[in-house]
Coordinates of C-alpha atoms in Angstrom, one line a residue:
Chain A
M1 CA 100.1 133.6 66.6
I2 CA 98.4 131.7 69.4
T3 CA 96.1 128.3 68.3
K4 CA 92.9 127.4 69.2
T5 CA 94.2 124.8 71.7
E6 CA 96.7 127.2 73.6
Q7 CA 93.8 129.5 74.1
N8 CA 91.8 126.7 75.1
F9 CA 94.6 125.8 77.5
L10 CA 95.3 129.2 79.0
M11 CA 91.7 129.6 80.0
A12 CA 91.7 126.7 81.6
Y13 CA 94.5 127.5 83.3
D14 CA 92.9 130.8 84.9
E15 CA 90.1 129.1 85.8
H16 CA 91.6 126.0 87.4
A17 CA 94.7 127.2 88.6
Q18 CA 93.9 128.8 91.2
S19 CA 91.4 125.8 92.7
I20 CA 94.0 123.5 91.7
I21 CA 96.9 125.6 94.1
R22 CA 94.0 125.5 97.0
H23 CA 93.9 121.8 96.7
V24 CA 97.8 120.9 96.4
Y25 CA 98.2 123.3 99.6
F26 CA 95.6 121.9 101.8
K27 CA 97.4 118.5 101.4
V28 CA 100.8 119.7 101.3
S29 CA 100.7 121.8 103.7
N30 CA 103.7 123.9 101.7
L31 CA 103.5 127.3 99.8
D32 CA 106.6 126.7 98.0
T33 CA 105.7 123.3 97.3
A34 CA 102.4 123.8 96.0
K35 CA 103.3 126.3 94.0
D36 CA 106.4 124.3 92.4
I37 CA 103.5 120.9 91.8
T38 CA 100.8 123.2 90.2
Q39 CA 103.1 124.8 87.6
E40 CA 104.1 121.0 87.0
T41 CA 100.6 119.8 87.0
F42 CA 100.2 122.0 84.1
C43 CA 103.2 121.7 82.5
K44 CA 102.4 118.0 82.6
A45 CA 99.1 118.5 81.3
W46 CA 100.7 120.0 78.6
K47 CA 103.1 117.4 77.8
F48 CA 100.1 115.5 78.0
I49 CA 98.2 117.0 74.8
T50 CA 101.3 118.1 72.6
S51 CA 103.1 114.6 72.8
T52 CA 104.0 113.2 69.5
S53 CA 104.0 109.8 70.6
D54 CA 102.4 106.8 69.1
N55 CA 101.2 105.7 72.4
Y56 CA 98.4 108.3 72.8
Q57 CA 97.9 109.7 69.5
N58 CA 94.4 109.4 70.2
N59 CA 94.0 110.3 73.8
K60 CA 92.0 113.3 74.4
V61 CA 91.6 115.4 77.0
R62 CA 87.6 115.7 77.1
N63 CA 87.4 117.6 80.8
I64 CA 91.0 119.7 81.1
K65 CA 89.6 120.2 85.5
T66 CA 89.8 116.4 86.1
F67 CA 92.7 115.8 84.0
L68 CA 94.3 118.6 85.7
Y69 CA 93.4 117.4 89.3
T70 CA 94.3 113.6 88.5
I71 CA 97.7 115.1 88.0
A72 CA 98.1 117.1 90.7
N73 CA 97.3 114.0 93.0
N74 CA 99.8 112.0 91.2
L75 CA 102.7 114.6 92.1
I76 CA 101.2 114.9 95.2
I77 CA 101.8 111.4 95.9
D78 CA 105.7 111.2 94.7
H79 CA 106.2 114.5 96.7
Y80 CA 105.2 112.4 99.9
R81 CA 107.2 109.0 98.2
K82 CA 110.0 111.7 97.9
K83 CA 110.3 113.1 101.7
D84 CA 109.4 109.1 102.7
F85 CA 106.1 109.8 103.5
T86 CA 102.9 107.1 103.5
P87 CA 101.6 108.3 100.4
L88 CA 97.8 109.5 100.8
S89 CA 98.6 110.1 104.1
L90 CA 95.2 112.7 103.8
D91 CA 94.0 112.7 107.1
M92 CA 97.5 113.6 108.4
V93 CA 98.0 116.3 106.5
Q94 CA 94.7 117.8 106.6
E95 CA 95.3 118.0 110.0
K96 CA 98.6 119.8 109.9
D97 CA 96.8 122.1 107.3
M98 CA 94.7 123.3 108.9
S99 CA 96.0 124.4 112.1
V100 CA 99.3 125.6 110.3
E101 CA 99.0 129.7 109.9
A102 CA 102.8 131.3 109.0
E103 CA 102.4 130.1 105.7
Q104 CA 98.7 130.9 105.1
E105 CA 99.5 134.5 105.3
K106 CA 99.7 135.1 102.0
F107 CA 96.3 133.0 101.5
S108 CA 93.0 135.9 102.1
E109 CA 91.3 134.2 105.0
Y110 CA 87.1 134.3 104.9
A111 CA 85.9 134.2 108.5
L112 CA 86.4 130.9 108.9
N113 CA 84.7 128.8 111.4
R114 CA 87.3 127.0 113.0
A115 CA 85.4 125.3 115.8
F116 CA 83.4 124.3 112.7
I117 CA 86.7 122.7 110.4
E118 CA 88.2 121.2 114.1
K119 CA 85.9 119.5 115.2
R120 CA 83.9 118.3 112.0
L121 CA 85.6 118.5 108.9
L122 CA 88.6 116.9 110.0
E123 CA 86.6 114.2 112.4
L124 CA 84.8 112.8 108.5
P125 CA 86.3 109.7 107.3
K126 CA 89.1 110.3 105.4
E127 CA 87.1 109.6 101.9
Y128 CA 84.1 111.8 103.4
K129 CA 86.3 114.4 103.6
E130 CA 88.2 114.0 100.6
I131 CA 84.5 113.9 98.7
I132 CA 82.7 117.1 100.0
M133 CA 85.7 119.1 99.5
Y134 CA 85.5 117.8 95.7
R135 CA 82.0 118.7 95.6
Y136 CA 82.1 122.1 97.8
V137 CA 85.3 123.6 97.7
D138 CA 86.4 122.8 94.6
D139 CA 82.6 122.7 92.6
L140 CA 83.6 119.4 91.2
S141 CA 80.4 117.9 89.5
I142 CA 79.4 114.6 90.5
K143 CA 80.0 113.4 87.4
E144 CA 83.9 114.4 87.5
I145 CA 84.1 113.3 91.3
S146 CA 83.1 110.3 90.3
D147 CA 85.6 110.0 87.8
L148 CA 88.1 111.2 90.1
T149 CA 88.0 108.8 92.2
G150 CA 86.5 105.2 90.3
K151 CA 83.0 105.7 92.3
T152 CA 79.8 105.5 91.1
G153 CA 77.5 109.0 90.4
S154 CA 74.7 107.4 93.4
N155 CA 77.5 106.7 95.5
V156 CA 79.4 109.7 95.4
K157 CA 75.8 111.4 95.9
V158 CA 75.2 108.7 98.9
I159 CA 78.6 110.1 100.6
I160 CA 78.3 113.9 99.9
H161 CA 74.4 113.0 101.9
R162 CA 76.1 110.9 104.4
S163 CA 78.8 113.4 105.7
I164 CA 76.7 116.3 105.5
K165 CA 74.5 114.3 108.2
I166 CA 77.8 113.5 109.6
L167 CA 78.3 117.3 109.8
R168 CA 75.0 118.4 111.1
N169 CA 75.0 116.2 113.9
N170 CA 78.7 115.9 115.3
I171 CA 79.2 118.1 118.2
Chain B
M1 CA 74.6 123.2 118.4
K2 CA 73.6 121.7 114.9
Y3 CA 73.8 123.3 111.8
D4 CA 70.7 123.1 109.1
K5 CA 72.6 121.6 105.4
H6 CA 72.8 125.2 103.9
T7 CA 74.6 126.7 106.4
I8 CA 77.4 123.3 106.3
I9 CA 77.6 123.9 103.0
D10 CA 78.7 127.6 103.2
E11 CA 81.2 126.6 105.9
L12 CA 82.3 124.8 103.5
K13 CA 82.6 126.7 100.6
K14 CA 83.9 129.5 102.8
L15 CA 87.1 127.6 102.7
K16 CA 87.3 128.3 98.5
G17 CA 88.4 131.8 100.4
I18 CA 91.3 130.5 101.3
A19 CA 92.8 131.9 97.9
L20 CA 96.1 132.8 96.3
Q21 CA 96.3 136.7 96.5
D22 CA 99.4 137.6 95.3
D23 CA 100.9 137.5 91.9
S24 CA 102.4 134.2 92.2
L25 CA 99.9 132.2 90.3
N26 CA 100.5 135.2 87.3
V27 CA 104.5 133.8 87.7
I28 CA 103.3 129.9 87.3
K29 CA 101.4 130.9 84.3
E30 CA 104.8 132.7 83.1
R31 CA 106.3 130.2 83.1
V32 CA 103.8 127.4 82.4
V33 CA 103.6 130.1 79.3
E34 CA 106.9 129.3 78.4
Y35 CA 107.3 125.6 79.0
M36 CA 104.3 126.3 76.1
A37 CA 106.2 128.0 74.1
F38 CA 109.2 125.1 74.1
H39 CA 106.6 122.4 73.1
P40 CA 104.1 124.4 70.2
V41 CA 101.0 121.8 69.2
T42 CA 101.4 120.8 65.7
D43 CA 98.3 120.4 63.2
M44 CA 96.9 117.0 64.2
Q45 CA 96.9 118.1 68.1
E46 CA 95.2 121.0 67.4
S47 CA 91.7 118.8 69.2
R48 CA 93.0 117.2 71.6
L49 CA 92.0 119.7 73.8
I50 CA 88.1 119.9 74.4
V51 CA 87.1 122.7 76.5
A52 CA 83.3 122.5 77.3
Q53 CA 81.7 125.8 75.5
A54 CA 81.6 128.4 78.4
P55 CA 79.1 131.5 78.5
F56 CA 79.6 134.4 76.3
I57 CA 80.5 136.8 78.2
K58 CA 83.2 134.8 80.7
K59 CA 84.5 134.3 77.1
C60 CA 85.3 137.8 76.7
I61 CA 86.6 138.1 80.3
Q62 CA 89.2 135.1 79.7
L63 CA 89.9 136.3 76.2
F64 CA 91.5 139.5 77.8
K65 CA 93.1 137.8 80.0
I66 CA 94.5 135.6 77.5
M67 CA 95.5 138.6 75.0
K68 CA 98.0 139.8 78.1
T69 CA 99.7 136.5 78.6
V70 CA 100.0 136.4 74.5
K71 CA 102.4 138.8 75.0
A72 CA 105.0 137.3 77.6
M73 CA 104.8 134.4 74.9
V74 CA 105.8 136.2 72.4
S75 CA 108.3 137.9 74.0
M76 CA 109.9 134.5 75.9
V77 CA 109.9 133.2 72.3
M78 CA 112.0 136.0 71.4
I79 CA 114.1 136.1 74.0
A80 CA 114.7 132.3 73.5
L81 CA 114.9 132.2 69.9
L82 CA 117.4 135.2 71.1
V83 CA 120.0 133.5 73.4
G84 CA 119.6 130.2 71.7
G85 CA 118.5 126.5 71.3
S86 CA 119.6 125.6 74.5
S87 CA 118.5 128.2 77.3
A88 CA 117.1 127.7 80.5
A89 CA 113.7 127.5 79.6
F90 CA 114.8 123.5 79.1
A91 CA 116.0 123.4 82.4
S92 CA 112.4 123.1 82.8
E93 CA 111.8 120.5 80.4
A94 CA 114.5 118.5 81.7
S95 CA 112.7 118.4 85.0
V96 CA 109.5 116.9 84.4
P97 CA 111.0 113.1 84.2
G98 CA 109.5 110.5 81.5
D99 CA 107.5 110.7 79.2
A100 CA 103.5 112.0 79.7
L101 CA 102.3 108.6 79.9
Y102 CA 104.7 107.2 82.4
G103 CA 103.3 110.2 84.8
V104 CA 99.9 108.8 84.3
E105 CA 100.7 105.2 84.9
Q106 CA 103.1 106.3 87.6
L107 CA 99.5 107.8 89.0
V108 CA 97.4 104.5 88.4
E109 CA 100.2 102.3 90.3
S110 CA 100.5 105.4 93.2
I111 CA 96.9 105.0 94.1
Q112 CA 97.0 101.6 94.2
Y113 CA 99.5 101.4 96.4
G114 CA 98.0 104.5 98.3
L115 CA 94.1 102.4 99.0
E116 CA 96.1 99.3 100.3
S117 CA 96.8 99.2 103.5
N118 CA 98.0 95.7 104.0
P119 CA 101.6 95.5 104.4
T120 CA 101.7 92.0 102.7
D121 CA 100.2 93.0 99.6
K122 CA 102.0 96.2 99.6
A123 CA 105.0 94.7 99.7
H124 CA 104.2 91.8 96.9
M125 CA 102.6 95.4 95.0
Q126 CA 105.8 96.8 95.4
I127 CA 107.5 93.7 93.4
K128 CA 105.0 93.9 90.4
F129 CA 105.6 97.2 89.7
A130 CA 109.5 96.4 89.8
E131 CA 108.3 93.9 86.9
E132 CA 106.9 97.0 84.9
R133 CA 110.0 98.7 85.4
V134 CA 112.0 96.0 83.8
M135 CA 109.0 95.7 81.3
E136 CA 109.6 99.8 81.3
M137 CA 113.5 99.2 80.5
K138 CA 112.8 96.6 77.7
Q139 CA 110.5 99.6 75.8
I140 CA 112.5 102.5 76.4
I141 CA 115.8 100.7 75.0
Q142 CA 113.6 99.0 72.3
Q143 CA 112.9 102.6 70.8
D144 CA 115.7 104.1 68.1
N145 CA 117.2 106.3 70.2
F146 CA 116.3 106.2 73.7
K147 CA 117.7 108.6 76.1
T148 CA 119.4 107.7 79.1
K149 CA 118.0 109.8 81.4
D150 CA 114.6 108.0 81.1
L151 CA 116.5 104.2 81.5
M152 CA 118.0 105.6 84.4
R153 CA 115.0 106.9 85.7
A154 CA 113.4 103.6 85.1
Q155 CA 116.4 101.9 87.0
A156 CA 115.8 104.3 89.8
E157 CA 111.9 103.7 90.8
F158 CA 112.6 99.7 90.0
Q159 CA 115.5 99.6 92.9
N160 CA 113.0 102.4 94.7
N161 CA 110.5 99.8 94.5
L162 CA 112.7 96.7 95.5
V163 CA 114.1 99.0 98.8
Q164 CA 110.2 99.0 99.3
V165 CA 109.7 95.8 99.5
A166 CA 112.9 95.3 102.1
T167 CA 111.6 98.5 104.6
I168 CA 107.9 96.5 104.8
I169 CA 109.1 93.4 105.9
D170 CA 112.0 95.4 108.1
Q171 CA 108.5 97.5 109.6
E172 CA 106.3 93.9 109.4
K173 CA 108.9 92.3 111.6
S174 CA 109.6 95.5 114.0
G175 CA 106.2 95.6 114.9
G176 CA 106.9 91.8 116.0
N177 CA 104.8 89.9 112.8
D178 CA 106.0 86.4 111.5
V179 CA 107.1 87.6 107.5
T180 CA 108.6 83.7 107.3
V181 CA 106.1 83.3 104.7
L182 CA 106.8 86.7 103.4
V183 CA 110.2 86.6 102.8
E184 CA 109.7 83.5 101.3
Q185 CA 107.0 84.0 98.8
L186 CA 109.7 87.4 97.7
A187 CA 112.3 85.9 97.5
G188 CA 110.8 83.5 95.1
S189 CA 109.5 85.9 93.0
M190 CA 112.6 88.0 93.1
D191 CA 114.4 84.7 91.4
E192 CA 111.5 84.7 88.8
Q193 CA 112.5 88.5 88.5
K194 CA 116.4 87.7 87.9
K195 CA 115.0 84.9 85.0
Y196 CA 113.2 87.7 83.1
I197 CA 116.0 90.3 83.4
Q198 CA 118.1 88.1 81.7
N199 CA 115.6 86.7 79.2
T200 CA 115.0 90.2 78.7
F201 CA 118.3 91.3 78.5
E202 CA 119.3 88.5 75.6
D203 CA 116.2 89.0 73.8
L204 CA 117.3 92.7 73.1
K205 CA 121.1 91.1 72.3
I206 CA 120.1 90.3 69.5
N207 CA 117.9 93.3 68.5
V208 CA 120.2 96.3 68.8
I209 CA 123.0 94.2 68.3
Q210 CA 124.0 97.5 65.5
Q211 CA 123.7 99.9 68.2
E212 CA 127.0 101.0 70.4
S213 CA 125.7 100.9 73.2
V214 CA 125.1 97.6 73.6
L215 CA 128.1 96.8 75.7
E216 CA 126.5 99.0 77.8
L217 CA 123.4 97.3 77.9
V218 CA 125.2 94.1 78.9
N219 CA 126.4 95.9 81.6
Q220 CA 123.7 97.3 82.4
K221 CA 122.1 93.9 83.1
D222 CA 124.4 92.8 85.4
E223 CA 123.8 95.9 87.3
Y224 CA 120.3 95.5 87.5
I225 CA 120.7 91.2 88.6
R226 CA 123.1 92.9 91.2
I227 CA 121.1 95.1 92.9
L228 CA 117.7 92.4 92.8
E229 CA 120.3 90.3 94.5
E230 CA 121.4 92.0 96.8
Q231 CA 117.5 92.8 98.0
R232 CA 117.2 89.2 97.9
D233 CA 120.5 88.6 99.7
R234 CA 119.3 91.0 102.6
L235 CA 115.4 89.2 102.2
Q236 CA 117.3 85.6 103.3
M237 CA 118.9 87.1 105.6
Q238 CA 116.1 87.8 107.7
L239 CA 115.0 84.5 106.9
N240 CA 117.9 83.6 108.3
Q241 CA 117.7 85.4 111.6
I242 CA 113.5 84.5 112.0
S243 CA 114.8 80.7 112.0
G244 CA 117.2 81.6 114.1
N245 CA 114.2 83.4 116.8
G246 CA 113.2 80.3 117.4
M247 CA 111.0 79.3 114.1
L248 CA 111.5 75.1 114.6
P249 CA 112.2 73.4 111.0
E250 CA 110.1 70.1 111.1
P251 CA 111.8 67.4 113.5
G252 CA 113.7 64.6 111.6
S253 CA 112.7 61.6 110.3
A254 CA 109.4 59.6 110.8
F255 CA 110.9 58.0 113.5
T256 CA 112.0 60.9 115.7
T257 CA 108.7 60.9 117.3
T258 CA 108.5 57.0 118.3
T259 CA 112.4 56.4 118.7
Q260 CA 114.6 57.2 121.5
T261 CA 118.0 56.9 120.7
H262 CA 120.5 56.8 123.9
S263 CA 123.7 56.4 121.5
V264 CA 126.9 58.2 121.0
Y265 CA 126.2 59.6 117.9
P266 CA 122.7 60.7 117.8
D267 CA 123.2 63.1 114.8
L268 CA 123.6 60.1 112.8
P269 CA 122.2 60.1 109.1
V270 CA 119.5 57.6 109.7
V271 CA 118.2 56.7 106.4
V272 CA 114.9 55.0 106.5
E273 CA 114.0 52.6 103.3
V274 CA 110.7 51.0 103.0
S275 CA 110.3 47.9 101.7
E276 CA 107.1 45.5 100.2
T277 CA 106.2 42.4 101.2
T278 CA 103.3 40.7 101.5
T279 CA 103.6 38.9 105.0
T280 CA 103.2 41.3 107.2
V281 CA 100.8 44.2 107.9
M282 CA 102.8 46.4 107.9
P283 CA 105.8 46.8 105.9
P284 CA 108.7 46.1 107.2
V285 CA 111.9 48.6 108.2
S286 CA 115.3 48.6 107.1
I287 CA 116.9 51.3 109.3
T288 CA 120.5 51.9 107.7
G289 CA 123.1 54.2 109.2
S290 CA 126.4 55.1 108.5
V291 CA 129.0 55.7 110.9
F292 CA 131.6 58.0 110.3
V293 CA 134.9 58.6 112.5
T294 CA 137.8 60.4 111.8
P295 CA 140.8 59.0 114.0
P296 CA 142.5 61.6 116.3
A297 CA 146.0 62.8 114.6
E298 CA 147.5 62.3 118.7
T299 CA 146.2 61.0 122.2
V300 CA 144.3 64.1 123.6
T301 CA 143.9 64.4 127.5
T302 CA 139.8 63.5 128.0
E303 CA 138.1 66.1 129.8
T304 CA 135.1 64.4 132.6
V305 CA 133.1 62.0 130.2
Q306 CA 129.0 63.0 130.5
S307 CA 127.0 59.2 131.1
G308 CA 126.2 57.5 127.7
S309 CA 129.0 59.6 125.8
A310 CA 132.3 58.5 125.1
F311 CA 135.8 58.9 123.2
V312 CA 136.7 56.5 121.7
T313 CA 139.3 54.7 119.2
P314 CA 137.4 53.4 116.3
P315 CA 137.7 52.1 113.3
V316 CA 138.7 54.5 110.1
E317 CA 134.4 54.0 108.7
T318 CA 132.1 51.8 110.3
T319 CA 128.6 51.0 108.4
T320 CA 125.7 49.0 110.4
T321 CA 122.3 47.9 108.3
E322 CA 119.6 46.4 110.5
T323 CA 116.5 45.2 109.6
I324 CA 113.5 45.0 111.9
Q325 CA 109.9 44.1 111.5
S326 CA 106.9 45.0 112.8
D327 CA 103.4 43.9 113.4
S328 CA 102.0 46.6 115.1
G329 CA 103.7 49.5 113.5
V330 CA 105.4 50.4 115.8
V331 CA 109.3 50.5 115.5
T332 CA 111.9 51.2 117.5
V333 CA 115.2 51.7 116.3
D334 CA 118.0 51.9 118.2
V335 CA 121.0 53.6 115.8
P336 CA 123.6 51.5 116.2
V337 CA 125.8 52.2 119.3
I338 CA 129.6 52.0 119.3
T339 CA 130.8 50.7 123.0
T340 CA 134.2 51.1 123.6
T341 CA 135.9 51.5 127.1
T342 CA 135.5 55.6 128.4
T343 CA 139.0 55.8 129.0
G344 CA 139.5 56.4 125.4
T345 CA 142.0 58.8 123.3
G346 CA 140.9 61.0 121.0
T347 CA 138.1 63.1 120.0
V348 CA 135.1 62.5 117.7
S349 CA 134.3 64.7 114.7
I350 CA 131.9 63.8 111.9
P351 CA 132.3 65.0 108.8
L352 CA 129.2 66.0 107.4
S353 CA 127.6 69.5 107.4
L354 CA 128.0 72.2 109.5
S355 CA 125.0 71.1 111.7
S356 CA 127.0 68.3 113.5
I357 CA 129.6 70.5 114.6
F358 CA 127.7 70.0 117.9
V359 CA 126.2 66.3 119.6
I360 CA 122.9 66.7 121.7
E361 CA 123.4 64.2 124.5
P362 CA 120.7 62.7 126.5
A363 CA 119.3 64.7 129.5
T364 CA 120.9 63.8 133.0
N365 CA 119.9 64.2 137.0
I366 CA 115.8 64.0 135.7
R367 CA 113.9 65.0 138.7
R368 CA 110.4 65.9 139.4
T369 CA 111.3 69.5 138.4
S370 CA 114.7 69.7 137.3
A371 CA 116.8 68.3 134.7
T372 CA 120.1 68.7 133.4
L373 CA 121.3 68.9 129.6
N374 CA 123.9 68.3 127.9
T375 CA 125.5 68.5 124.1
V376 CA 129.1 68.5 123.2
V377 CA 130.6 70.7 121.1
S378 CA 132.6 68.5 118.4
G379 CA 133.6 70.9 115.7
T380 CA 136.2 73.6 115.6
V381 CA 134.6 76.4 113.5
D382 CA 136.1 79.3 114.9
A383 CA 132.6 81.4 114.5
Y384 CA 131.5 79.8 117.4
T385 CA 134.6 78.3 119.7
A386 CA 136.9 81.5 118.7
T387 CA 138.0 82.8 122.0
S388 CA 138.0 86.3 120.5
T389 CA 134.6 86.1 119.0
K390 CA 133.2 83.9 121.5
G391 CA 129.5 82.7 120.3
Q392 CA 126.4 81.4 122.6
V393 CA 125.8 78.0 123.3
Y394 CA 121.9 77.3 125.0
F395 CA 119.4 75.1 125.2
Q396 CA 116.0 75.2 124.0
Y397 CA 113.3 73.1 125.8
G398 CA 109.5 72.7 125.6
L399 CA 107.0 70.3 126.0
S400 CA 105.7 70.0 122.3
P401 CA 108.7 69.1 119.6
N402 CA 107.4 71.4 117.7
N403 CA 107.5 74.1 120.5
L404 CA 110.4 74.5 122.2
N405 CA 109.6 77.8 123.8
K406 CA 111.4 77.5 126.7
I407 CA 115.2 79.0 126.6
S408 CA 117.9 77.8 129.8
S409 CA 120.6 80.2 130.6
S410 CA 124.3 80.3 128.1
T411 CA 127.6 79.8 128.2
A412 CA 130.2 80.5 126.0
P413 CA 131.0 77.3 123.8
V414 CA 134.4 76.1 123.4
Q415 CA 135.3 73.1 122.8
G416 CA 133.9 70.1 124.5
S417 CA 130.6 69.2 127.1
F418 CA 128.0 71.6 128.4
S419 CA 125.9 71.0 130.5
Q420 CA 122.7 73.2 132.1
T421 CA 120.2 72.7 134.6
I422 CA 117.0 73.8 133.9
S423 CA 114.1 74.0 136.6
G424 CA 110.9 74.8 137.3
L425 CA 109.5 71.5 134.9
N426 CA 106.3 69.7 135.7
P427 CA 106.4 66.4 137.5
A428 CA 105.9 63.3 135.0
T429 CA 105.9 65.4 132.0
R430 CA 107.3 64.9 128.5
Y431 CA 110.0 67.6 127.6
Y432 CA 111.7 67.8 124.1
Y433 CA 114.7 69.5 123.5
R434 CA 117.4 70.9 121.9
A435 CA 121.0 73.0 122.1
V436 CA 121.6 75.8 119.8
L437 CA 125.0 77.6 118.8
K438 CA 124.5 81.1 118.6
P439 CA 127.9 82.4 116.8
G440 CA 129.9 85.2 117.7
S441 CA 130.1 88.8 116.0
S442 CA 132.6 87.4 113.4
T443 CA 133.3 87.7 109.6
S444 CA 133.3 84.4 108.9
A445 CA 131.3 82.6 106.5
Y446 CA 128.8 81.1 109.6
S447 CA 128.3 84.6 111.6
N448 CA 125.0 84.8 110.4
E449 CA 124.3 81.3 110.6
Y450 CA 122.6 79.7 113.8
Q451 CA 123.5 75.8 114.8
F452 CA 120.5 73.7 115.4
S453 CA 120.9 69.4 117.5
K454 CA 118.6 67.0 116.7
I455 CA 115.3 67.2 119.5
L456 CA 115.8 64.7 122.3
S457 CA 113.2 64.3 124.9
F458 CA 112.9 63.3 128.6
V459 CA 110.6 62.5 130.9
T460 CA 110.5 63.9 133.9
Q461 CA 110.0 61.6 137.7
S462 CA 106.2 61.3 139.4

């Protein structure tokens, strides 16, 4: 017997697991770690949903997608803490990610324009990079990005607009 | 080459193509399903997860996918039931630390921390986190049947927070930044925290008196305080090292700048009392200084005596009081000088604080650009003078008592007089100086303590 909640949760898994693991992978640049973190993300999300503690009896998960991203980001930070890295060092991490190829074999790759990524995308300010990745790679809505980053919707829009402008002009 | 907006977005979307192709996602899914099987939903939680309505076709596809996983899930439950409650499936639960809410809270912390780039604020933030850990420990303990595991985790985090603080300070210091103020502030916060822990656990003793683990808790408390003190000591030690590296204390009493003391006992504690009178513009000033002189047990052969100093055969104890009146507002104080013949026998020790173990002497041989600075080490603290653990004695000097930025060459101290000639001075300029005793590598209690003499000054010839 499968409950409605379980059904919804598994649906959410099918829908978001691929994005979550990619998101994590971009930040930790290690496939095994990315898998572990993805698994823990979903387990934590489920634990939250089924928790019986009084403290969050009334908490509801309204947007499973941002909820999952939030947990995943948390776990990524934990991961870097454990490794004695500076947390949220997205700049460093991403630069490393993009050039590491050994582990990307298991990931399929469309014809990526390496020059575009290395010369333009990676040179964006950290904040811009994160938001534009959320928008176009992770397909999050403006509202969802706003929830995740704590910025207002219009601020997010402005950042996306500026990022594209920078990407266009950078040579 | 310029891209247009759509090309940019297309290029970005290509990144989506980086997708896992093997069956890892299904493997992870099986594990999640396994996890879910051991954390069944209750009726109350049924509406916890709100999912936006997906289009009909998409829904059908997903439903089809779910049917596959349902099978997997059912079989997992069956296996688990057969193997028994504590099967390997539970191991995955144990690896999920603490409480789900704890994770969310830590998330907030991590984000705060990650966004903060100023090391000082980071250190303060860690202290704040440590406080929260203590609060959490309290909450955990107050639950009816708490898990030691959770407590241990909070404790580990607590320790980690404090270690982080020390690390930040280390980094700052090695980066050449002045961390004195920060260290002082942090040491203060830690003291407060110590009190807080004590109070917290005092309360608890009453609350959980019926539980067996009370004794354990009390021990735990000591452990927290120990951790705290350990880190605090570490900070304090760093602070000492900082002050040993040229951060100067305020120069002595209010009279140091207007007073030229040329006495055998310039390090005497001079107590300055201001008493009210109606007759003068400036209040009259009374100077009281106490001289403690311990007579030697036996006759000691004297070494060369620096001018202005003397080995004396003194009375056991002398106290001198003088009252000086001044209308001009400038008071010149002469600390009582004991004059005896310089051929005296015995050593003088001033049994005050450790800082009195050496005495600064007036400078001699003052020329246009050079002078000889003198000091006498009179104490018997092994950390400084024992031959096996030689420290160093040297002079710091400079143009202001607050900025003694130059250092003379150093010598290993033994009991007795030291002189160093400094050169390269400016003519007709007042220089302030003091002697510094650097401890040797000893396990003695004083091994971390630099000793500083009082600050004196001289004027080079024009």
